[in-house]
């Protein structure tokens, strides 16, 4: 049995090549390949509520939940943006959170728009620091904000 456990974050693939003397003849060899796949440590992001209605000038509060998967342990940089509203603010109280269990982060969104519906994008990105290796691991999720 072969168990593939990636040390880098996210989904990974590899090929295991085995060359053996199968016993057919002393100078014969066969090559076999096995495709491997697995998921290294990762985390998930969710938002609650998925949609919220507020009066203009009121503060909408969303809760982001970041959950470590497969033993993930690391610092994640948080961000927030609002589509089409350059003058509205979307604030993450702490720009970075360290995950080693289940870390919940409250996101405050201050909006004073005219009546309308807007999409918010919350992001969480892990960037490996040496000696860890691998590409950044970004995740994002959207929520709807209705102002009326």
CSV table of N, CA and C in Angstrom, one decimal:
chain,number,residue,atom,x,y,z
A,1,UNK,N,0.8,-1.2,0.0
A,1,UNK,CA,0.0,0.0,0.0
A,1,UNK,C,0.9,1.2,0.0
A,2,UNK,N,0.5,2.2,-0.8
A,2,UNK,CA,1.2,3.5,-0.9
A,2,UNK,C,0.3,4.6,-0.4
A,3,UNK,N,0.8,5.4,0.6
A,3,UNK,CA,0.0,6.5,1.1
A,3,UNK,C,0.7,7.8,0.7
A,4,UNK,N,0.0,8.7,0.0
A,4,UNK,CA,0.5,9.9,-0.5
A,4,UNK,C,0.0,11.1,0.5
A,5,UNK,N,0.9,11.7,1.2
A,5,UNK,CA,0.5,12.7,2.1
A,5,UNK,C,1.3,14.0,1.8
A,6,UNK,N,0.8,14.9,1.0
A,6,UNK,CA,1.5,16.1,0.6
A,6,UNK,C,1.9,16.9,1.8
A,7,UNK,N,3.0,17.5,1.8
A,7,UNK,CA,3.4,18.4,2.8
A,7,UNK,C,3.1,19.9,2.5
A,8,UNK,N,2.9,20.1,1.2
A,8,UNK,CA,2.5,21.5,0.7
A,8,UNK,C,1.0,21.6,0.8
A,9,UNK,N,0.5,22.8,0.9
A,9,UNK,CA,-0.9,23.1,1.0
A,9,UNK,C,-1.7,22.8,-0.2
A,10,UNK,N,-3.0,22.5,-0.1
A,10,UNK,CA,-3.9,22.3,-1.2
A,10,UNK,C,-3.8,21.0,-1.9
A,11,UNK,N,-4.6,20.8,-2.9
A,11,UNK,CA,-4.6,19.6,-3.7
A,11,UNK,C,-3.3,19.4,-4.4
A,12,UNK,N,-2.8,18.2,-4.4
A,12,UNK,CA,-1.5,17.9,-5.1
A,12,UNK,C,-1.6,16.6,-5.8
A,13,UNK,N,-0.8,16.4,-6.9
A,13,UNK,CA,-0.7,15.2,-7.7
A,13,UNK,C,0.8,14.8,-7.8
A,14,UNK,N,1.0,13.5,-8.0
A,14,UNK,CA,2.4,13.0,-8.2
A,14,UNK,C,2.3,11.7,-9.0
A,15,UNK,N,3.4,11.3,-9.5
A,15,UNK,CA,3.5,10.0,-10.2
A,15,UNK,C,4.6,9.2,-9.6
A,16,UNK,N,4.3,8.0,-9.2
A,16,UNK,CA,5.3,7.1,-8.6
A,16,UNK,C,5.6,6.1,-9.7
A,17,UNK,N,6.9,6.0,-10.1
A,17,UNK,CA,7.4,5.1,-11.1
A,17,UNK,C,8.2,4.0,-10.4
A,18,UNK,N,7.9,2.8,-10.7
A,18,UNK,CA,8.5,1.6,-10.1
A,18,UNK,C,9.1,0.8,-11.2
A,19,UNK,N,10.4,0.5,-11.1
A,19,UNK,CA,11.0,-0.4,-12.1
A,19,UNK,C,11.5,-1.6,-11.3
A,20,UNK,N,11.1,-2.8,-11.7
A,20,UNK,CA,11.4,-3.9,-10.9
A,20,UNK,C,11.8,-5.1,-11.8
A,21,UNK,N,12.4,-6.1,-11.2
A,21,UNK,CA,12.7,-7.4,-11.9
A,21,UNK,C,11.6,-8.3,-11.5
A,22,UNK,N,10.7,-8.5,-12.4
A,22,UNK,CA,9.5,-9.2,-12.2
A,22,UNK,C,9.7,-10.7,-12.0
A,23,UNK,N,10.9,-11.2,-12.2
A,23,UNK,CA,11.1,-12.6,-12.0
A,23,UNK,C,10.9,-13.4,-13.3
A,24,UNK,N,10.5,-12.8,-14.4
A,24,UNK,CA,10.3,-13.5,-15.7
A,24,UNK,C,11.7,-13.9,-16.2
A,25,UNK,N,12.7,-13.0,-16.2
A,25,UNK,CA,14.0,-13.4,-16.5
A,25,UNK,C,15.0,-12.5,-15.8
A,26,UNK,N,16.2,-12.9,-15.7
A,26,UNK,CA,17.2,-12.1,-14.8
A,26,UNK,C,17.6,-10.8,-15.5
A,27,UNK,N,17.4,-10.6,-16.8
A,27,UNK,CA,17.8,-9.3,-17.4
A,27,UNK,C,16.6,-8.5,-17.8
A,28,UNK,N,15.4,-9.0,-17.5
A,28,UNK,CA,14.1,-8.3,-17.8
A,28,UNK,C,13.7,-7.4,-16.7
A,29,UNK,N,13.1,-6.3,-17.0
A,29,UNK,CA,12.6,-5.4,-16.0
A,29,UNK,C,11.3,-4.8,-16.5
A,30,UNK,N,10.4,-4.5,-15.6
A,30,UNK,CA,9.2,-3.8,-16.0
A,30,UNK,C,9.0,-2.5,-15.3
A,31,UNK,N,8.4,-1.6,-15.9
A,31,UNK,CA,8.2,-0.3,-15.3
A,31,UNK,C,6.7,-0.1,-15.1
A,32,UNK,N,6.3,0.3,-13.9
A,32,UNK,CA,4.9,0.5,-13.6
A,32,UNK,C,4.8,2.0,-13.0
A,33,UNK,N,3.7,2.6,-13.4
A,33,UNK,CA,3.5,4.0,-12.8
A,33,UNK,C,2.1,4.0,-12.1
A,34,UNK,N,2.1,4.7,-11.0
A,34,UNK,CA,0.9,4.9,-10.2
A,34,UNK,C,0.7,6.4,-10.1
A,35,UNK,N,-0.5,6.8,-10.4
A,35,UNK,CA,-0.9,8.2,-10.2
A,35,UNK,C,-1.3,8.4,-8.8
A,36,UNK,N,-0.8,9.4,-8.1
A,36,UNK,CA,-1.1,9.7,-6.7
A,36,UNK,C,-1.8,11.1,-6.6
A,37,UNK,N,-2.7,11.2,-5.7
A,37,UNK,CA,-3.3,12.5,-5.4
A,37,UNK,C,-3.7,12.6,-3.9
A,38,UNK,N,-3.7,13.8,-3.4
A,38,UNK,CA,-4.0,14.0,-2.0
A,38,UNK,C,-4.1,15.4,-1.8
A,39,UNK,N,-4.6,15.8,-0.6
A,39,UNK,CA,-4.7,17.2,-0.2
A,39,UNK,C,-3.8,17.4,1.0
A,40,UNK,N,-2.9,18.4,0.8
A,40,UNK,CA,-2.1,18.9,1.9
A,40,UNK,C,-3.0,19.7,2.8
A,41,UNK,N,-2.4,20.2,3.8
A,41,UNK,CA,-3.1,21.0,4.8
A,41,UNK,C,-3.8,22.2,4.0
A,42,UNK,N,-5.0,22.6,4.5
A,42,UNK,CA,-5.7,23.6,3.9
A,42,UNK,C,-6.7,24.3,4.9
A,43,UNK,N,-7.5,25.2,4.5
A,43,UNK,CA,-8.5,25.8,5.4
A,43,UNK,C,-9.7,26.2,4.5
A,44,UNK,N,-10.8,26.3,5.2
A,44,UNK,CA,-12.0,26.7,4.5
A,44,UNK,C,-12.5,28.0,5.0
A,45,UNK,N,-13.3,28.7,4.2
A,45,UNK,CA,-13.9,30.0,4.6
A,45,UNK,C,-15.4,30.0,4.4
A,46,UNK,N,-16.1,30.5,5.3
A,46,UNK,CA,-17.6,30.7,5.1
A,46,UNK,C,-18.0,32.0,5.7
A,47,UNK,N,-19.2,32.5,5.3
A,47,UNK,CA,-19.7,33.7,5.8
A,47,UNK,C,-21.1,33.6,6.2
A,48,UNK,N,-21.5,34.3,7.3
A,48,UNK,CA,-22.9,34.3,7.8
A,48,UNK,C,-23.3,35.7,8.2
A,49,UNK,N,-24.4,36.2,7.8
A,49,UNK,CA,-25.3,35.6,6.9
A,49,UNK,C,-24.8,35.8,5.4
A,50,UNK,N,-25.4,35.1,4.5
A,50,UNK,CA,-25.0,35.2,3.1
A,50,UNK,C,-25.6,36.4,2.5
A,51,UNK,N,-26.7,37.0,3.1
A,51,UNK,CA,-27.3,38.2,2.6
A,51,UNK,C,-27.9,38.9,3.8
A,52,UNK,N,-27.8,40.3,3.7
A,52,UNK,CA,-28.2,41.1,4.8
A,52,UNK,C,-28.8,42.4,4.2
A,53,UNK,N,-29.9,42.9,4.9
A,53,UNK,CA,-30.5,44.1,4.5
A,53,UNK,C,-30.3,45.2,5.6
A,54,UNK,N,-29.9,46.4,5.3
A,54,UNK,CA,-29.7,47.4,6.3
A,54,UNK,C,-30.3,48.7,5.7
A,55,UNK,N,-30.5,49.7,6.6
A,55,UNK,CA,-30.9,51.0,6.1
A,55,UNK,C,-29.6,51.8,5.8
A,56,UNK,N,-29.7,52.8,4.9
A,56,UNK,CA,-28.5,53.5,4.5
A,56,UNK,C,-27.9,54.1,5.8
A,57,UNK,N,-26.6,54.1,5.9
A,57,UNK,CA,-25.8,54.6,7.0
A,57,UNK,C,-25.7,53.7,8.2
A,58,UNK,N,-26.4,52.5,8.1
A,58,UNK,CA,-26.3,51.6,9.2
A,58,UNK,C,-25.1,50.6,9.0
A,59,UNK,N,-24.6,50.0,10.0
A,59,UNK,CA,-23.5,49.1,9.9
A,59,UNK,C,-24.0,47.6,9.8
A,60,UNK,N,-23.5,46.9,8.8
A,60,UNK,CA,-23.9,45.5,8.6
A,60,UNK,C,-22.8,44.7,9.2
A,61,UNK,N,-23.1,43.7,10.0
A,61,UNK,CA,-22.1,42.8,10.5
A,61,UNK,C,-22.2,41.4,9.9
A,62,UNK,N,-21.0,41.0,9.4
A,62,UNK,CA,-20.9,39.6,8.8
A,62,UNK,C,-19.9,38.8,9.7
A,63,UNK,N,-20.1,37.5,9.8
A,63,UNK,CA,-19.2,36.7,10.5
A,63,UNK,C,-18.5,35.8,9.6
A,64,UNK,N,-17.2,35.9,9.5
A,64,UNK,CA,-16.4,35.0,8.7
A,64,UNK,C,-16.0,33.8,9.6
A,65,UNK,N,-16.0,32.6,9.1
A,65,UNK,CA,-15.5,31.5,9.9
A,65,UNK,C,-14.4,30.8,9.1
A,66,UNK,N,-13.2,30.8,9.6
A,66,UNK,CA,-12.1,30.1,9.0
A,66,UNK,C,-11.8,28.8,9.7
A,67,UNK,N,-11.8,27.7,9.0
A,67,UNK,CA,-11.7,26.4,9.7
A,67,UNK,C,-10.5,25.7,9.1
A,68,UNK,N,-9.5,25.3,9.9
A,68,UNK,CA,-8.3,24.5,9.5
A,68,UNK,C,-8.8,23.1,9.0
A,69,UNK,N,-8.1,22.6,7.9
A,69,UNK,CA,-8.4,21.3,7.4
A,69,UNK,C,-7.1,20.5,7.4
A,70,UNK,N,-7.1,19.2,7.6
A,70,UNK,CA,-6.0,18.3,7.6
A,70,UNK,C,-4.8,18.8,8.4
A,71,UNK,N,-5.1,19.4,9.5
A,71,UNK,CA,-4.0,19.8,10.4
A,71,UNK,C,-3.4,21.2,10.0
A,72,UNK,N,-4.1,22.0,9.3
A,72,UNK,CA,-3.5,23.3,8.9
A,72,UNK,C,-3.2,24.1,10.1
A,73,UNK,N,-2.1,24.8,10.1
A,73,UNK,CA,-1.6,25.6,11.1
A,73,UNK,C,-0.8,26.8,10.5
A,74,UNK,N,-1.3,28.0,10.5
A,74,UNK,CA,-0.6,29.1,9.9
A,74,UNK,C,-1.3,30.4,10.0
A,75,UNK,N,-0.6,31.5,9.6
A,75,UNK,CA,-1.2,32.8,9.6
A,75,UNK,C,-1.9,33.1,8.3
A,76,UNK,N,-3.1,33.6,8.3
A,76,UNK,CA,-3.9,33.9,7.2
A,76,UNK,C,-4.2,35.4,7.1
A,77,UNK,N,-3.9,36.0,6.0
A,77,UNK,CA,-4.2,37.5,5.8
A,77,UNK,C,-5.6,37.6,5.3
A,78,UNK,N,-6.4,38.5,5.9
A,78,UNK,CA,-7.8,38.7,5.6
A,78,UNK,C,-8.0,40.0,4.8
A,79,UNK,N,-9.0,40.0,4.0
A,79,UNK,CA,-9.3,41.2,3.2
A,79,UNK,C,-10.8,41.3,2.9
A,80,UNK,N,-11.3,42.5,2.5
A,80,UNK,CA,-12.7,42.7,2.2
A,80,UNK,C,-12.8,43.8,1.1
A,81,UNK,N,-13.7,43.6,0.2
A,81,UNK,CA,-14.0,44.6,-0.8
A,81,UNK,C,-15.5,44.6,-1.1
A,82,UNK,N,-15.9,45.8,-1.6
A,82,UNK,CA,-17.3,46.0,-2.0
A,82,UNK,C,-17.4,46.4,-3.4
A,83,UNK,N,-18.1,45.6,-4.2
A,83,UNK,CA,-18.2,46.0,-5.7
A,83,UNK,C,-18.9,47.2,-5.9
A,84,UNK,N,-18.3,48.1,-6.7
A,84,UNK,CA,-19.0,49.3,-7.1
A,84,UNK,C,-19.1,50.4,-6.1
A,85,UNK,N,-18.5,50.3,-4.9
A,85,UNK,CA,-18.7,51.4,-3.9
A,85,UNK,C,-17.3,51.9,-3.5
A,86,UNK,N,-16.7,52.8,-4.2
A,86,UNK,CA,-15.4,53.3,-3.8
A,86,UNK,C,-15.5,54.1,-2.5
A,87,UNK,N,-16.6,54.6,-2.1
A,87,UNK,CA,-16.7,55.5,-0.9
A,87,UNK,C,-17.3,54.7,0.3
A,88,UNK,N,-17.6,53.4,0.1
A,88,UNK,CA,-18.0,52.6,1.3
A,88,UNK,C,-16.9,51.9,1.8
A,89,UNK,N,-16.9,51.6,3.1
A,89,UNK,CA,-15.8,50.9,3.7
A,89,UNK,C,-16.2,49.5,4.1
A,90,UNK,N,-15.2,48.6,4.0
A,90,UNK,CA,-15.4,47.2,4.4
A,90,UNK,C,-14.1,46.9,5.2
A,91,UNK,N,-14.2,46.8,6.5
A,91,UNK,CA,-13.1,46.7,7.4
A,91,UNK,C,-13.0,45.4,8.1
A,92,UNK,N,-11.7,44.8,8.1
A,92,UNK,CA,-11.4,43.6,8.8
A,92,UNK,C,-10.6,44.1,10.0
A,93,UNK,N,-11.2,43.9,11.3
A,93,UNK,CA,-10.6,44.5,12.5
A,93,UNK,C,-9.1,44.1,12.6
A,94,UNK,N,-8.8,42.8,12.4
A,94,UNK,CA,-7.4,42.4,12.4
A,94,UNK,C,-7.0,41.9,11.0
A,95,UNK,N,-5.9,42.3,10.5
A,95,UNK,CA,-5.6,41.9,9.1
A,95,UNK,C,-5.1,40.5,9.0
A,96,UNK,N,-4.6,39.9,10.1
A,96,UNK,CA,-4.1,38.6,10.0
A,96,UNK,C,-4.6,37.8,11.2
A,97,UNK,N,-4.9,36.5,11.0
A,97,UNK,CA,-5.3,35.6,12.1
A,97,UNK,C,-4.6,34.3,11.9
A,98,UNK,N,-4.2,33.7,13.1
A,98,UNK,CA,-3.4,32.5,13.1
A,98,UNK,C,-4.4,31.4,13.3
A,99,UNK,N,-4.4,30.4,12.5
A,99,UNK,CA,-5.3,29.2,12.6
A,99,UNK,C,-4.6,28.0,13.2
A,100,UNK,N,-5.2,27.4,14.2
A,100,UNK,CA,-4.7,26.2,14.8
A,100,UNK,C,-5.8,25.4,15.4
A,101,UNK,N,-7.0,25.8,15.1
A,101,UNK,CA,-8.2,25.1,15.6
A,101,UNK,C,-9.3,25.7,14.7
A,102,UNK,N,-10.3,26.3,15.3
A,102,UNK,CA,-11.3,26.9,14.5
A,102,UNK,C,-11.4,28.4,15.0
A,103,UNK,N,-10.9,29.3,14.1
A,103,UNK,CA,-10.8,30.7,14.4
A,103,UNK,C,-12.0,31.4,13.8
A,104,UNK,N,-12.7,32.2,14.5
A,104,UNK,CA,-13.9,32.9,14.0
A,104,UNK,C,-13.5,34.4,14.0
A,105,UNK,N,-13.8,35.1,12.9
A,105,UNK,CA,-13.4,36.5,12.8
A,105,UNK,C,-14.7,37.3,12.5
A,106,UNK,N,-14.9,38.4,13.2
A,106,UNK,CA,-16.1,39.2,12.9
A,106,UNK,C,-15.6,40.3,11.9
A,107,UNK,N,-16.4,40.5,10.9
A,107,UNK,CA,-16.1,41.5,9.8
A,107,UNK,C,-17.1,42.6,9.9
A,108,UNK,N,-16.7,43.8,10.1
A,108,UNK,CA,-17.6,45.0,10.2
A,108,UNK,C,-17.6,45.7,8.9
A,109,UNK,N,-18.8,45.9,8.3
A,109,UNK,CA,-18.9,46.6,7.0
A,109,UNK,C,-19.7,47.8,7.2
A,110,UNK,N,-19.1,49.0,7.0
A,110,UNK,CA,-19.8,50.3,7.2
A,110,UNK,C,-20.2,50.7,5.8
A,111,UNK,N,-21.5,51.0,5.6
A,111,UNK,CA,-22.0,51.3,4.3
A,111,UNK,C,-23.0,52.5,4.5
A,112,UNK,N,-22.9,53.5,3.6
A,112,UNK,CA,-23.8,54.6,3.5
A,112,UNK,C,-24.2,54.8,2.0
A,113,UNK,N,-24.7,53.7,1.4
A,113,UNK,CA,-25.0,53.8,0.0
A,113,UNK,C,-26.4,54.3,-0.3
A,114,UNK,N,-26.7,54.7,-1.5
A,114,UNK,CA,-28.1,54.9,-1.9
A,114,UNK,C,-28.7,53.5,-2.0
A,115,UNK,N,-30.0,53.5,-2.2
A,115,UNK,CA,-30.7,52.2,-2.3
A,115,UNK,C,-30.0,51.3,-3.4
A,116,UNK,N,-29.8,50.1,-3.0
A,116,UNK,CA,-29.2,49.2,-4.0
A,116,UNK,C,-28.8,47.9,-3.4
A,117,UNK,N,-28.3,47.0,-4.3
A,117,UNK,CA,-27.8,45.7,-3.9
A,117,UNK,C,-26.3,45.6,-4.3
A,118,UNK,N,-25.5,45.2,-3.3
A,118,UNK,CA,-24.0,45.2,-3.5
A,118,UNK,C,-23.4,43.8,-3.1
A,119,UNK,N,-22.4,43.5,-3.8
A,119,UNK,CA,-21.7,42.2,-3.5
A,119,UNK,C,-20.4,42.5,-2.7
A,120,UNK,N,-20.2,41.8,-1.6
A,120,UNK,CA,-19.0,41.9,-0.8
A,120,UNK,C,-18.2,40.7,-1.0
A,121,UNK,N,-16.9,40.8,-1.1
A,121,UNK,CA,-16.0,39.7,-1.3
A,121,UNK,C,-15.0,39.7,-0.1
A,122,UNK,N,-15.1,38.6,0.7
A,122,UNK,CA,-14.2,38.4,1.8
A,122,UNK,C,-13.1,37.5,1.3
A,123,UNK,N,-11.8,37.8,1.6
A,123,UNK,CA,-10.7,36.9,1.2
A,123,UNK,C,-9.9,36.5,2.4
A,124,UNK,N,-9.2,35.4,2.3
A,124,UNK,CA,-8.3,34.9,3.3
A,124,UNK,C,-7.2,34.2,2.5
A,125,UNK,N,-5.9,34.6,2.7
A,125,UNK,CA,-4.8,34.0,1.9
A,125,UNK,C,-3.7,33.6,2.9
A,126,UNK,N,-3.2,32.4,2.7
A,126,UNK,CA,-2.1,31.9,3.4
A,126,UNK,C,-0.9,31.9,2.4
A,127,UNK,N,0.2,32.5,2.9
A,127,UNK,CA,1.4,32.6,2.1
A,127,UNK,C,2.5,31.9,2.9
A,128,UNK,N,3.0,30.8,2.4
A,128,UNK,CA,4.0,30.0,3.1
A,128,UNK,C,5.3,30.9,3.4
A,129,UNK,N,5.8,30.8,4.6
A,129,UNK,CA,7.0,31.5,4.9
A,129,UNK,C,8.1,30.4,5.1
A,130,UNK,N,9.3,30.7,4.7
A,130,UNK,CA,10.4,29.7,4.8
A,130,UNK,C,10.5,29.2,6.3
A,131,UNK,N,10.7,27.9,6.5
A,131,UNK,CA,11.1,26.9,5.5
A,131,UNK,C,10.0,26.2,4.8
A,132,UNK,N,8.7,26.6,5.0
A,132,UNK,CA,7.6,26.0,4.2
A,132,UNK,C,7.8,26.5,2.8
A,133,UNK,N,7.2,25.7,1.9
A,133,UNK,CA,7.2,26.0,0.5
A,133,UNK,C,5.9,25.8,-0.2
A,134,UNK,N,5.7,26.4,-1.4
A,134,UNK,CA,4.5,26.2,-2.1
A,134,UNK,C,3.9,27.6,-2.5
A,135,UNK,N,3.0,27.6,-3.4
A,135,UNK,CA,2.3,28.9,-3.8
A,135,UNK,C,1.4,29.4,-2.7
A,136,UNK,N,1.0,30.6,-2.7
A,136,UNK,CA,0.0,31.1,-1.8
A,136,UNK,C,-1.3,30.3,-2.0
A,137,UNK,N,-2.0,30.3,-0.9
A,137,UNK,CA,-3.3,29.5,-0.9
A,137,UNK,C,-4.4,30.5,-0.6
A,138,UNK,N,-5.0,31.0,-1.7
A,138,UNK,CA,-6.1,32.0,-1.5
A,138,UNK,C,-7.5,31.4,-1.5
A,139,UNK,N,-8.4,31.9,-0.6
A,139,UNK,CA,-9.8,31.5,-0.6
A,139,UNK,C,-10.6,32.8,-0.5
A,140,UNK,N,-11.8,32.8,-1.1
A,140,UNK,CA,-12.7,33.9,-1.0
A,140,UNK,C,-14.1,33.5,-1.0
A,141,UNK,N,-15.0,34.3,-0.5
A,141,UNK,CA,-16.4,34.0,-0.5
A,141,UNK,C,-17.2,35.4,-0.6
A,142,UNK,N,-18.4,35.3,-1.2
A,142,UNK,CA,-19.1,36.6,-1.4
A,142,UNK,C,-20.4,36.5,-0.5
A,143,UNK,N,-20.8,37.7,-0.2
A,143,UNK,CA,-22.1,37.9,0.5
A,143,UNK,C,-22.8,39.1,-0.2
A,144,UNK,N,-24.1,39.2,0.0
A,144,UNK,CA,-24.9,40.2,-0.6
A,144,UNK,C,-25.3,41.2,0.5
A,145,UNK,N,-25.2,42.5,0.1
A,145,UNK,CA,-25.6,43.6,1.0
A,145,UNK,C,-26.7,44.4,0.3
A,146,UNK,N,-27.9,44.5,0.9
A,146,UNK,CA,-29.0,45.3,0.4
A,146,UNK,C,-29.2,46.5,1.2
A,147,UNK,N,-29.2,47.6,0.6
A,147,UNK,CA,-29.5,48.9,1.3
A,147,UNK,C,-30.8,49.5,0.8
A,148,UNK,N,-31.7,49.7,1.8
A,148,UNK,CA,-33.0,50.3,1.4
A,148,UNK,C,-33.7,51.0,2.5
